[in-house]
Amino acid sequence: MIEELLPDEVVAVEVHGDDGSEPAPLYPEEAEVVARAVEKRRREFALVRACARRAMEKLGVPPQPLVPGERGAPGWPPGLAGSMTHCDGYCAAALVRATDLASLGIDAEPHEPLPEGVLDAVSLPGERAGLHRLAGRHPEIHWDRLLFSAKESVYKAWFPLTGQWLEFTEADIEVSVDPGGHPHGRFRAELLVPGPLVGGRRLGHFEGRWTVQRGLVATAITVTHTP
């Protein structure tokens, strides 16, 4: 699912469902991070890192610890850029050589409405108006959840480039629908604060893609080194 949203140079590994088997053991420094977490959190933490290490192997990088750093961002091995996501019944990791892309962000969410009040807290008035129009044409899509996922992908692509927090309301997202097939499309996130410098240029927006499949909504953003 996620790989459909990413260019060929990105390696994505995903797992649907949970067969109850034990995920690969964590490295000691990883286990320490979730030592006091509930079992569900520990399993998700381990499963998504197993996905990431499989992606590392496909890129010829030896498996190694992935310890969360500032604001929970994973610490990738030198020379790699990546992103991870997990929700109930799904986890995925996407990695790429840092020479091929400057950054990327992926997110997956259950395809269901956001809890009451969340949309107003994370969106701008213009975004909500856009979602209302989309809902009139495609009522089968939970557009509020899709917007939330897109904002998560924006942040995951933003943070490695800046090391700074980005509020939900500091990116204005416009969503579009591609014709034909299962529900999928694109989105554009206008940055309402100064964007990161990449390849000598200051970015003013990110471009992303989305899909709805198997009870999930997934979004992804890739940032190239040059225009």
PDB file of N, CA, C and O in Angstrom, residues 115-187:
ATOM      1  N   PRO A 115     -12.091  11.679  16.112  1.00  0.00           N
ATOM      2  CA  PRO A 115     -12.902  11.965  17.299  1.00  0.00           C
ATOM      3  C   PRO A 115     -13.437  13.398  17.260  1.00  0.00           C
ATOM      4  O   PRO A 115     -12.822  14.293  16.676  1.00  0.00           O
ATOM      5  N   GLU A 116     -14.568  13.583  17.890  1.00  0.00           N
ATOM      6  CA  GLU A 116     -15.208  14.893  17.887  1.00  0.00           C
ATOM      7  C   GLU A 116     -14.263  15.971  18.416  1.00  0.00           C
ATOM      8  O   GLU A 116     -13.602  15.789  19.441  1.00  0.00           O
ATOM      9  N   GLY A 117     -14.206  17.075  17.702  1.00  0.00           N
ATOM     10  CA  GLY A 117     -13.404  18.214  18.120  1.00  0.00           C
ATOM     11  C   GLY A 117     -11.996  18.236  17.582  1.00  0.00           C
ATOM     12  O   GLY A 117     -11.344  19.295  17.592  1.00  0.00           O
ATOM     13  N   VAL A 118     -11.487  17.090  17.096  1.00  0.00           N
ATOM     14  CA  VAL A 118     -10.099  17.046  16.647  1.00  0.00           C
ATOM     15  C   VAL A 118      -9.903  17.834  15.358  1.00  0.00           C
ATOM     16  O   VAL A 118      -8.913  18.562  15.212  1.00  0.00           O
ATOM     17  N   LEU A 119     -10.830  17.718  14.413  1.00  0.00           N
ATOM     18  CA  LEU A 119     -10.656  18.413  13.144  1.00  0.00           C
ATOM     19  C   LEU A 119     -10.515  19.916  13.349  1.00  0.00           C
ATOM     20  O   LEU A 119      -9.632  20.557  12.770  1.00  0.00           O
ATOM     21  N   ASP A 120     -11.358  20.500  14.172  1.00  0.00           N
ATOM     22  CA  ASP A 120     -11.272  21.938  14.416  1.00  0.00           C
ATOM     23  C   ASP A 120      -9.928  22.319  15.026  1.00  0.00           C
ATOM     24  O   ASP A 120      -9.417  23.413  14.779  1.00  0.00           O
ATOM     25  N   ALA A 121      -9.355  21.425  15.819  1.00  0.00           N
ATOM     26  CA  ALA A 121      -8.096  21.726  16.495  1.00  0.00           C
ATOM     27  C   ALA A 121      -6.893  21.643  15.563  1.00  0.00           C
ATOM     28  O   ALA A 121      -5.876  22.303  15.801  1.00  0.00           O
ATOM     29  N   VAL A 122      -6.980  20.842  14.494  1.00  0.00           N
ATOM     30  CA  VAL A 122      -5.795  20.598  13.652  1.00  0.00           C
ATOM     31  C   VAL A 122      -5.894  21.226  12.276  1.00  0.00           C
ATOM     32  O   VAL A 122      -4.939  21.120  11.491  1.00  0.00           O
ATOM     33  N   SER A 123      -7.002  21.877  11.953  1.00  0.00           N
ATOM     34  CA  SER A 123      -7.197  22.360  10.581  1.00  0.00           C
ATOM     35  C   SER A 123      -7.499  23.841  10.536  1.00  0.00           C
ATOM     36  O   SER A 123      -7.887  24.467  11.533  1.00  0.00           O
ATOM     37  N   LEU A 124      -7.350  24.396   9.350  1.00  0.00           N
ATOM     38  CA  LEU A 124      -7.661  25.790   9.065  1.00  0.00           C
ATOM     39  C   LEU A 124      -9.057  25.887   8.450  1.00  0.00           C
ATOM     40  O   LEU A 124      -9.538  24.921   7.847  1.00  0.00           O
ATOM     41  N   PRO A 125      -9.704  27.046   8.555  1.00  0.00           N
ATOM     42  CA  PRO A 125     -11.045  27.184   7.960  1.00  0.00           C
ATOM     43  C   PRO A 125     -11.087  26.829   6.477  1.00  0.00           C
ATOM     44  O   PRO A 125     -12.030  26.167   6.024  1.00  0.00           O
ATOM     45  N   GLY A 126     -10.080  27.251   5.721  1.00  0.00           N
ATOM     46  CA  GLY A 126     -10.060  26.933   4.293  1.00  0.00           C
ATOM     47  C   GLY A 126      -9.933  25.452   4.031  1.00  0.00           C
ATOM     48  O   GLY A 126     -10.498  24.926   3.060  1.00  0.00           O
ATOM     49  N   GLU A 127      -9.185  24.750   4.885  1.00  0.00           N
ATOM     50  CA  GLU A 127      -9.054  23.304   4.735  1.00  0.00           C
ATOM     51  C   GLU A 127     -10.395  22.622   4.980  1.00  0.00           C
ATOM     52  O   GLU A 127     -10.779  21.702   4.238  1.00  0.00           O
ATOM     53  N   ARG A 128     -11.099  23.076   6.015  1.00  0.00           N
ATOM     54  CA  ARG A 128     -12.402  22.468   6.310  1.00  0.00           C
ATOM     55  C   ARG A 128     -13.389  22.717   5.178  1.00  0.00           C
ATOM     56  O   ARG A 128     -14.194  21.834   4.840  1.00  0.00           O
ATOM     57  N   ALA A 129     -13.324  23.891   4.566  1.00  0.00           N
ATOM     58  CA  ALA A 129     -14.191  24.172   3.417  1.00  0.00           C
ATOM     59  C   ALA A 129     -13.857  23.242   2.251  1.00  0.00           C
ATOM     60  O   ALA A 129     -14.757  22.737   1.566  1.00  0.00           O
ATOM     61  N   GLY A 130     -12.572  22.989   2.034  1.00  0.00           N
ATOM     62  CA  GLY A 130     -12.167  22.074   0.973  1.00  0.00           C
ATOM     63  C   GLY A 130     -12.635  20.659   1.226  1.00  0.00           C
ATOM     64  O   GLY A 130     -13.084  19.961   0.306  1.00  0.00           O
ATOM     65  N   LEU A 131     -12.556  20.213   2.480  1.00  0.00           N
ATOM     66  CA  LEU A 131     -13.032  18.879   2.818  1.00  0.00           C
ATOM     67  C   LEU A 131     -14.535  18.758   2.606  1.00  0.00           C
ATOM     68  O   LEU A 131     -15.028  17.713   2.172  1.00  0.00           O
ATOM     69  N   HIS A 132     -15.257  19.822   2.906  1.00  0.00           N
ATOM     70  CA  HIS A 132     -16.716  19.812   2.703  1.00  0.00           C
ATOM     71  C   HIS A 132     -17.047  19.623   1.222  1.00  0.00           C
ATOM     72  O   HIS A 132     -17.956  18.855   0.872  1.00  0.00           O
ATOM     73  N   ARG A 133     -16.302  20.296   0.364  1.00  0.00           N
ATOM     74  CA  ARG A 133     -16.540  20.137  -1.078  1.00  0.00           C
ATOM     75  C   ARG A 133     -16.216  18.715  -1.529  1.00  0.00           C
ATOM     76  O   ARG A 133     -16.953  18.113  -2.318  1.00  0.00           O
ATOM     77  N   LEU A 134     -15.107  18.177  -1.045  1.00  0.00           N
ATOM     78  CA  LEU A 134     -14.732  16.817  -1.414  1.00  0.00           C
ATOM     79  C   LEU A 134     -15.768  15.807  -0.929  1.00  0.00           C
ATOM     80  O   LEU A 134     -16.091  14.847  -1.634  1.00  0.00           O
ATOM     81  N   ALA A 135     -16.287  16.022   0.277  1.00  0.00           N
ATOM     82  CA  ALA A 135     -17.285  15.105   0.828  1.00  0.00           C
ATOM     83  C   ALA A 135     -18.554  15.100  -0.005  1.00  0.00           C
ATOM     84  O   ALA A 135     -19.241  14.069  -0.104  1.00  0.00           O
ATOM     85  N   GLY A 136     -18.876  16.229  -0.622  1.00  0.00           N
ATOM     86  CA  GLY A 136     -20.052  16.277  -1.479  1.00  0.00           C
ATOM     87  C   GLY A 136     -19.902  15.416  -2.713  1.00  0.00           C
ATOM     88  O   GLY A 136     -20.892  14.869  -3.223  1.00  0.00           O
ATOM     89  N   ARG A 137     -18.675  15.269  -3.201  1.00  0.00           N
ATOM     90  CA  ARG A 137     -18.418  14.471  -4.407  1.00  0.00           C
ATOM     91  C   ARG A 137     -18.039  13.026  -4.081  1.00  0.00           C
ATOM     92  O   ARG A 137     -18.299  12.121  -4.874  1.00  0.00           O
ATOM     93  N   HIS A 138     -17.390  12.830  -2.937  1.00  0.00           N
ATOM     94  CA  HIS A 138     -16.909  11.488  -2.567  1.00  0.00           C
ATOM     95  C   HIS A 138     -17.233  11.238  -1.097  1.00  0.00           C
ATOM     96  O   HIS A 138     -16.338  11.224  -0.238  1.00  0.00           O
ATOM     97  N   PRO A 139     -18.493  11.003  -0.777  1.00  0.00           N
ATOM     98  CA  PRO A 139     -18.882  10.847   0.633  1.00  0.00           C
ATOM     99  C   PRO A 139     -18.355   9.580   1.280  1.00  0.00           C
ATOM    100  O   PRO A 139     -18.418   9.444   2.503  1.00  0.00           O
ATOM    101  N   GLU A 140     -17.839   8.660   0.480  1.00  0.00           N
ATOM    102  CA  GLU A 140     -17.341   7.402   1.046  1.00  0.00           C
ATOM    103  C   GLU A 140     -15.982   7.568   1.738  1.00  0.00           C
ATOM    104  O   GLU A 140     -15.525   6.660   2.450  1.00  0.00           O
ATOM    105  N   ILE A 141     -15.322   8.699   1.536  1.00  0.00           N
ATOM    106  CA  ILE A 141     -14.006   8.942   2.121  1.00  0.00           C
ATOM    107  C   ILE A 141     -14.150   9.755   3.409  1.00  0.00           C
ATOM    108  O   ILE A 141     -14.885  10.735   3.457  1.00  0.00           O
ATOM    109  N   HIS A 142     -13.438   9.345   4.436  1.00  0.00           N
ATOM    110  CA  HIS A 142     -13.385  10.123   5.680  1.00  0.00           C
ATOM    111  C   HIS A 142     -12.293  11.176   5.517  1.00  0.00           C
ATOM    112  O   HIS A 142     -11.131  10.972   5.879  1.00  0.00           O
ATOM    113  N   TRP A 143     -12.680  12.311   4.970  1.00  0.00           N
ATOM    114  CA  TRP A 143     -11.713  13.337   4.597  1.00  0.00           C
ATOM    115  C   TRP A 143     -11.032  13.957   5.804  1.00  0.00           C
ATOM    116  O   TRP A 143      -9.880  14.430   5.704  1.00  0.00           O
ATOM    117  N   ASP A 144     -11.713  14.009   6.929  1.00  0.00           N
ATOM    118  CA  ASP A 144     -11.073  14.569   8.119  1.00  0.00           C
ATOM    119  C   ASP A 144      -9.873  13.726   8.535  1.00  0.00           C
ATOM    120  O   ASP A 144      -8.806  14.244   8.855  1.00  0.00           O
ATOM    121  N   ARG A 145     -10.025  12.405   8.494  1.00  0.00           N
ATOM    122  CA  ARG A 145      -8.920  11.523   8.849  1.00  0.00           C
ATOM    123  C   ARG A 145      -7.799  11.622   7.816  1.00  0.00           C
ATOM    124  O   ARG A 145      -6.606  11.579   8.168  1.00  0.00           O
ATOM    125  N   LEU A 146      -8.156  11.751   6.548  1.00  0.00           N
ATOM    126  CA  LEU A 146      -7.141  11.876   5.508  1.00  0.00           C
ATOM    127  C   LEU A 146      -6.318  13.146   5.715  1.00  0.00           C
ATOM    128  O   LEU A 146      -5.086  13.135   5.598  1.00  0.00           O
ATOM    129  N   LEU A 147      -6.988  14.245   6.040  1.00  0.00           N
ATOM    130  CA  LEU A 147      -6.263  15.496   6.289  1.00  0.00           C
ATOM    131  C   LEU A 147      -5.324  15.343   7.481  1.00  0.00           C
ATOM    132  O   LEU A 147      -4.168  15.797   7.438  1.00  0.00           O
ATOM    133  N   PHE A 148      -5.802  14.714   8.543  1.00  0.00           N
ATOM    134  CA  PHE A 148      -4.952  14.494   9.706  1.00  0.00           C
ATOM    135  C   PHE A 148      -3.710  13.686   9.328  1.00  0.00           C
ATOM    136  O   PHE A 148      -2.576  14.024   9.726  1.00  0.00           O
ATOM    137  N   SER A 149      -3.886  12.620   8.549  1.00  0.00           N
ATOM    138  CA  SER A 149      -2.765  11.805   8.119  1.00  0.00           C
ATOM    139  C   SER A 149      -1.790  12.619   7.272  1.00  0.00           C
ATOM    140  O   SER A 149      -0.565  12.514   7.436  1.00  0.00           O
ATOM    141  N   ALA A 150      -2.312  13.430   6.366  1.00  0.00           N
ATOM    142  CA  ALA A 150      -1.444  14.257   5.529  1.00  0.00           C
ATOM    143  C   ALA A 150      -0.612  15.204   6.389  1.00  0.00           C
ATOM    144  O   ALA A 150       0.577  15.420   6.136  1.00  0.00           O
ATOM    145  N   LYS A 151      -1.208  15.763   7.429  1.00  0.00           N
ATOM    146  CA  LYS A 151      -0.469  16.677   8.305  1.00  0.00           C
ATOM    147  C   LYS A 151       0.616  15.931   9.074  1.00  0.00           C
ATOM    148  O   LYS A 151       1.700  16.466   9.313  1.00  0.00           O
ATOM    149  N   GLU A 152       0.339  14.683   9.439  1.00  0.00           N
ATOM    150  CA  GLU A 152       1.369  13.875  10.089  1.00  0.00           C
ATOM    151  C   GLU A 152       2.539  13.630   9.135  1.00  0.00           C
ATOM    152  O   GLU A 152       3.710  13.705   9.539  1.00  0.00           O
ATOM    153  N   SER A 153       2.255  13.329   7.874  1.00  0.00           N
ATOM    154  CA  SER A 153       3.322  13.115   6.898  1.00  0.00           C
ATOM    155  C   SER A 153       4.114  14.394   6.660  1.00  0.00           C
ATOM    156  O   SER A 153       5.339  14.360   6.476  1.00  0.00           O
ATOM    157  N   VAL A 154       3.429  15.524   6.644  1.00  0.00           N
ATOM    158  CA  VAL A 154       4.120  16.808   6.497  1.00  0.00           C
ATOM    159  C   VAL A 154       5.133  16.979   7.619  1.00  0.00           C
ATOM    160  O   VAL A 154       6.303  17.319   7.385  1.00  0.00           O
ATOM    161  N   TYR A 155       4.698  16.746   8.849  1.00  0.00           N
ATOM    162  CA  TYR A 155       5.608  16.936   9.975  1.00  0.00           C
ATOM    163  C   TYR A 155       6.798  15.977   9.901  1.00  0.00           C
ATOM    164  O   TYR A 155       7.945  16.364  10.169  1.00  0.00           O
ATOM    165  N   LYS A 156       6.529  14.717   9.534  1.00  0.00           N
ATOM    166  CA  LYS A 156       7.609  13.734   9.476  1.00  0.00           C
ATOM    167  C   LYS A 156       8.638  14.075   8.396  1.00  0.00           C
ATOM    168  O   LYS A 156       9.827  13.750   8.536  1.00  0.00           O
ATOM    169  N   ALA A 157       8.200  14.696   7.303  1.00  0.00           N
ATOM    170  CA  ALA A 157       9.139  15.137   6.275  1.00  0.00           C
ATOM    171  C   ALA A 157       9.847  16.424   6.687  1.00  0.00           C
ATOM    172  O   ALA A 157      10.999  16.656   6.332  1.00  0.00           O
ATOM    173  N   TRP A 158       9.157  17.280   7.432  1.00  0.00           N
ATOM    174  CA  TRP A 158       9.674  18.585   7.851  1.00  0.00           C
ATOM    175  C   TRP A 158      10.764  18.472   8.918  1.00  0.00           C
ATOM    176  O   TRP A 158      11.814  19.116   8.831  1.00  0.00           O
ATOM    177  N   PHE A 159      10.513  17.661   9.942  1.00  0.00           N
ATOM    178  CA  PHE A 159      11.382  17.695  11.118  1.00  0.00           C
ATOM    179  C   PHE A 159      12.837  17.334  10.824  1.00  0.00           C
ATOM    180  O   PHE A 159      13.754  18.018  11.316  1.00  0.00           O
ATOM    181  N   PRO A 160      13.133  16.287  10.019  1.00  0.00           N
ATOM    182  CA  PRO A 160      14.545  15.989   9.749  1.00  0.00           C
ATOM    183  C   PRO A 160      15.281  17.116   9.026  1.00  0.00           C
ATOM    184  O   PRO A 160      16.504  17.213   9.114  1.00  0.00           O
ATOM    185  N   LEU A 161      14.542  17.952   8.323  1.00  0.00           N
ATOM    186  CA  LEU A 161      15.156  19.058   7.582  1.00  0.00           C
ATOM    187  C   LEU A 161      15.364  20.298   8.433  1.00  0.00           C
ATOM    188  O   LEU A 161      16.183  21.156   8.095  1.00  0.00           O
ATOM    189  N   THR A 162      14.626  20.427   9.517  1.00  0.00           N
ATOM    190  CA  THR A 162      14.645  21.651  10.306  1.00  0.00           C
ATOM    191  C   THR A 162      15.017  21.449  11.769  1.00  0.00           C
ATOM    192  O   THR A 162      15.547  22.360  12.403  1.00  0.00           O
ATOM    193  N   GLY A 163      14.681  20.265  12.311  1.00  0.00           N
ATOM    194  CA  GLY A 163      14.859  20.052  13.735  1.00  0.00           C
ATOM    195  C   GLY A 163      13.926  20.880  14.582  1.00  0.00           C
ATOM    196  O   GLY A 163      14.147  21.064  15.781  1.00  0.00           O
ATOM    197  N   GLN A 164      12.851  21.379  13.975  1.00  0.00           N
ATOM    198  CA  GLN A 164      11.931  22.270  14.670  1.00  0.00           C
ATOM    199  C   GLN A 164      10.515  21.695  14.650  1.00  0.00           C
ATOM    200  O   GLN A 164      10.143  20.952  13.746  1.00  0.00           O
ATOM    201  N   TRP A 165       9.726  22.101  15.634  1.00  0.00           N
ATOM    202  CA  TRP A 165       8.321  21.736  15.692  1.00  0.00           C
ATOM    203  C   TRP A 165       7.554  22.446  14.584  1.00  0.00           C
ATOM    204  O   TRP A 165       7.916  23.547  14.162  1.00  0.00           O
ATOM    205  N   LEU A 166       6.497  21.828  14.097  1.00  0.00           N
ATOM    206  CA  LEU A 166       5.594  22.442  13.131  1.00  0.00           C
ATOM    207  C   LEU A 166       4.176  22.206  13.618  1.00  0.00           C
ATOM    208  O   LEU A 166       3.751  21.058  13.754  1.00  0.00           O
ATOM    209  N   GLU A 167       3.451  23.269  13.877  1.00  0.00           N
ATOM    210  CA  GLU A 167       2.077  23.137  14.331  1.00  0.00           C
ATOM    211  C   GLU A 167       1.182  22.638  13.191  1.00  0.00           C
ATOM    212  O   GLU A 167       1.448  22.880  12.018  1.00  0.00           O
ATOM    213  N   PHE A 168       0.093  21.957  13.558  1.00  0.00           N
ATOM    214  CA  PHE A 168      -0.856  21.486  12.549  1.00  0.00           C
ATOM    215  C   PHE A 168      -1.343  22.629  11.664  1.00  0.00           C
ATOM    216  O   PHE A 168      -1.568  22.448  10.466  1.00  0.00           O
ATOM    217  N   THR A 169      -1.517  23.799  12.243  1.00  0.00           N
ATOM    218  CA  THR A 169      -2.084  24.932  11.503  1.00  0.00           C
ATOM    219  C   THR A 169      -1.030  25.757  10.790  1.00  0.00           C
ATOM    220  O   THR A 169      -1.338  26.820  10.247  1.00  0.00           O
ATOM    221  N   GLU A 170       0.215  25.265  10.750  1.00  0.00           N
ATOM    222  CA  GLU A 170       1.279  25.982  10.036  1.00  0.00           C
ATOM    223  C   GLU A 170       1.536  25.388   8.653  1.00  0.00           C
ATOM    224  O   GLU A 170       2.494  25.760   7.987  1.00  0.00           O
ATOM    225  N   ALA A 171       0.668  24.491   8.226  1.00  0.00           N
ATOM    226  CA  ALA A 171       0.696  23.972   6.855  1.00  0.00           C
ATOM    227  C   ALA A 171      -0.736  23.929   6.349  1.00  0.00           C
ATOM    228  O   ALA A 171      -1.616  23.374   7.009  1.00  0.00           O
ATOM    229  N   ASP A 172      -0.976  24.545   5.211  1.00  0.00           N
ATOM    230  CA  ASP A 172      -2.313  24.637   4.608  1.00  0.00           C
ATOM    231  C   ASP A 172      -2.395  23.617   3.483  1.00  0.00           C
ATOM    232  O   ASP A 172      -1.704  23.750   2.463  1.00  0.00           O
ATOM    233  N   ILE A 173      -3.218  22.592   3.663  1.00  0.00           N
ATOM    234  CA  ILE A 173      -3.226  21.448   2.747  1.00  0.00           C
ATOM    235  C   ILE A 173      -4.444  21.480   1.839  1.00  0.00           C
ATOM    236  O   ILE A 173      -5.576  21.645   2.294  1.00  0.00           O
ATOM    237  N   GLU A 174      -4.180  21.295   0.553  1.00  0.00           N
ATOM    238  CA  GLU A 174      -5.239  21.152  -0.445  1.00  0.00           C
ATOM    239  C   GLU A 174      -5.170  19.735  -1.011  1.00  0.00           C
ATOM    240  O   GLU A 174      -4.122  19.305  -1.494  1.00  0.00           O
ATOM    241  N   VAL A 175      -6.286  19.032  -0.968  1.00  0.00           N
ATOM    242  CA  VAL A 175      -6.347  17.636  -1.381  1.00  0.00           C
ATOM    243  C   VAL A 175      -7.066  17.530  -2.722  1.00  0.00           C
ATOM    244  O   VAL A 175      -8.073  18.206  -2.953  1.00  0.00           O
ATOM    245  N   SER A 176      -6.557  16.678  -3.598  1.00  0.00           N
ATOM    246  CA  SER A 176      -7.224  16.424  -4.880  1.00  0.00           C
ATOM    247  C   SER A 176      -7.360  14.920  -5.083  1.00  0.00           C
ATOM    248  O   SER A 176      -6.654  14.120  -4.468  1.00  0.00           O
ATOM    249  N   VAL A 177      -8.286  14.545  -5.969  1.00  0.00           N
ATOM    250  CA  VAL A 177      -8.582  13.142  -6.239  1.00  0.00           C
ATOM    251  C   VAL A 177      -8.149  12.798  -7.652  1.00  0.00           C
ATOM    252  O   VAL A 177      -8.492  13.513  -8.606  1.00  0.00           O
ATOM    253  N   ASP A 178      -7.382  11.722  -7.809  1.00  0.00           N
ATOM    254  CA  ASP A 178      -7.011  11.246  -9.137  1.00  0.00           C
ATOM    255  C   ASP A 178      -8.179  10.494  -9.757  1.00  0.00           C
ATOM    256  O   ASP A 178      -8.964   9.861  -9.033  1.00  0.00           O
ATOM    257  N   PRO A 179      -8.303  10.517 -11.073  1.00  0.00           N
ATOM    258  CA  PRO A 179      -9.418   9.800 -11.702  1.00  0.00           C
ATOM    259  C   PRO A 179      -9.193   8.291 -11.736  1.00  0.00           C
ATOM    260  O   PRO A 179      -8.062   7.820 -11.823  1.00  0.00           O
ATOM    261  N   GLY A 180     -10.297   7.553 -11.648  1.00  0.00           N
ATOM    262  CA  GLY A 180     -10.277   6.110 -11.894  1.00  0.00           C
ATOM    263  C   GLY A 180      -9.734   5.285 -10.743  1.00  0.00           C
ATOM    264  O   GLY A 180      -9.037   5.760  -9.862  1.00  0.00           O
ATOM    265  N   GLY A 181     -10.096   4.002 -10.743  1.00  0.00           N
ATOM    266  CA  GLY A 181      -9.549   3.033  -9.802  1.00  0.00           C
ATOM    267  C   GLY A 181     -10.008   3.239  -8.374  1.00  0.00           C
ATOM    268  O   GLY A 181     -10.988   3.925  -8.102  1.00  0.00           O
ATOM    269  N   HIS A 182      -9.274   2.637  -7.453  1.00  0.00           N
ATOM    270  CA  HIS A 182      -9.620   2.781  -6.043  1.00  0.00           C
ATOM    271  C   HIS A 182      -9.306   4.201  -5.589  1.00  0.00           C
ATOM    272  O   HIS A 182      -8.521   4.903  -6.225  1.00  0.00           O
ATOM    273  N   PRO A 183      -9.876   4.656  -4.506  1.00  0.00           N
ATOM    274  CA  PRO A 183      -9.673   6.049  -4.081  1.00  0.00           C
ATOM    275  C   PRO A 183      -8.202   6.369  -3.836  1.00  0.00           C
ATOM    276  O   PRO A 183      -7.535   5.729  -3.024  1.00  0.00           O
ATOM    277  N   HIS A 184      -7.718   7.320  -4.566  1.00  0.00           N
ATOM    278  CA  HIS A 184      -6.349   7.782  -4.383  1.00  0.00           C
ATOM    279  C   HIS A 184      -6.234   9.192  -4.944  1.00  0.00           C
ATOM    280  O   HIS A 184      -7.118   9.660  -5.662  1.00  0.00           O
ATOM    281  N   GLY A 185      -5.157   9.873  -4.622  1.00  0.00           N
ATOM    282  CA  GLY A 185      -4.997  11.242  -5.100  1.00  0.00           C
ATOM    283  C   GLY A 185      -3.718  11.867  -4.592  1.00  0.00           C
ATOM    284  O   GLY A 185      -2.765  11.180  -4.207  1.00  0.00           O
ATOM    285  N   ARG A 186      -3.721  13.190  -4.573  1.00  0.00           N
ATOM    286  CA  ARG A 186      -2.537  13.959  -4.219  1.00  0.00           C
ATOM    287  C   ARG A 186      -2.924  15.065  -3.251  1.00  0.00           C
ATOM    288  O   ARG A 186      -4.104  15.381  -3.089  1.00  0.00           O
ATOM    289  N   PHE A 187      -1.916  15.665  -2.646  1.00  0.00           N
ATOM    290  CA  PHE A 187      -2.162  16.843  -1.827  1.00  0.00           C
ATOM    291  C   PHE A 187      -0.939  17.750  -1.875  1.00  0.00           C
ATOM    292  O   PHE A 187       0.179  17.312  -2.138  1.00  0.00           O
TER     293      PHE A 187
END
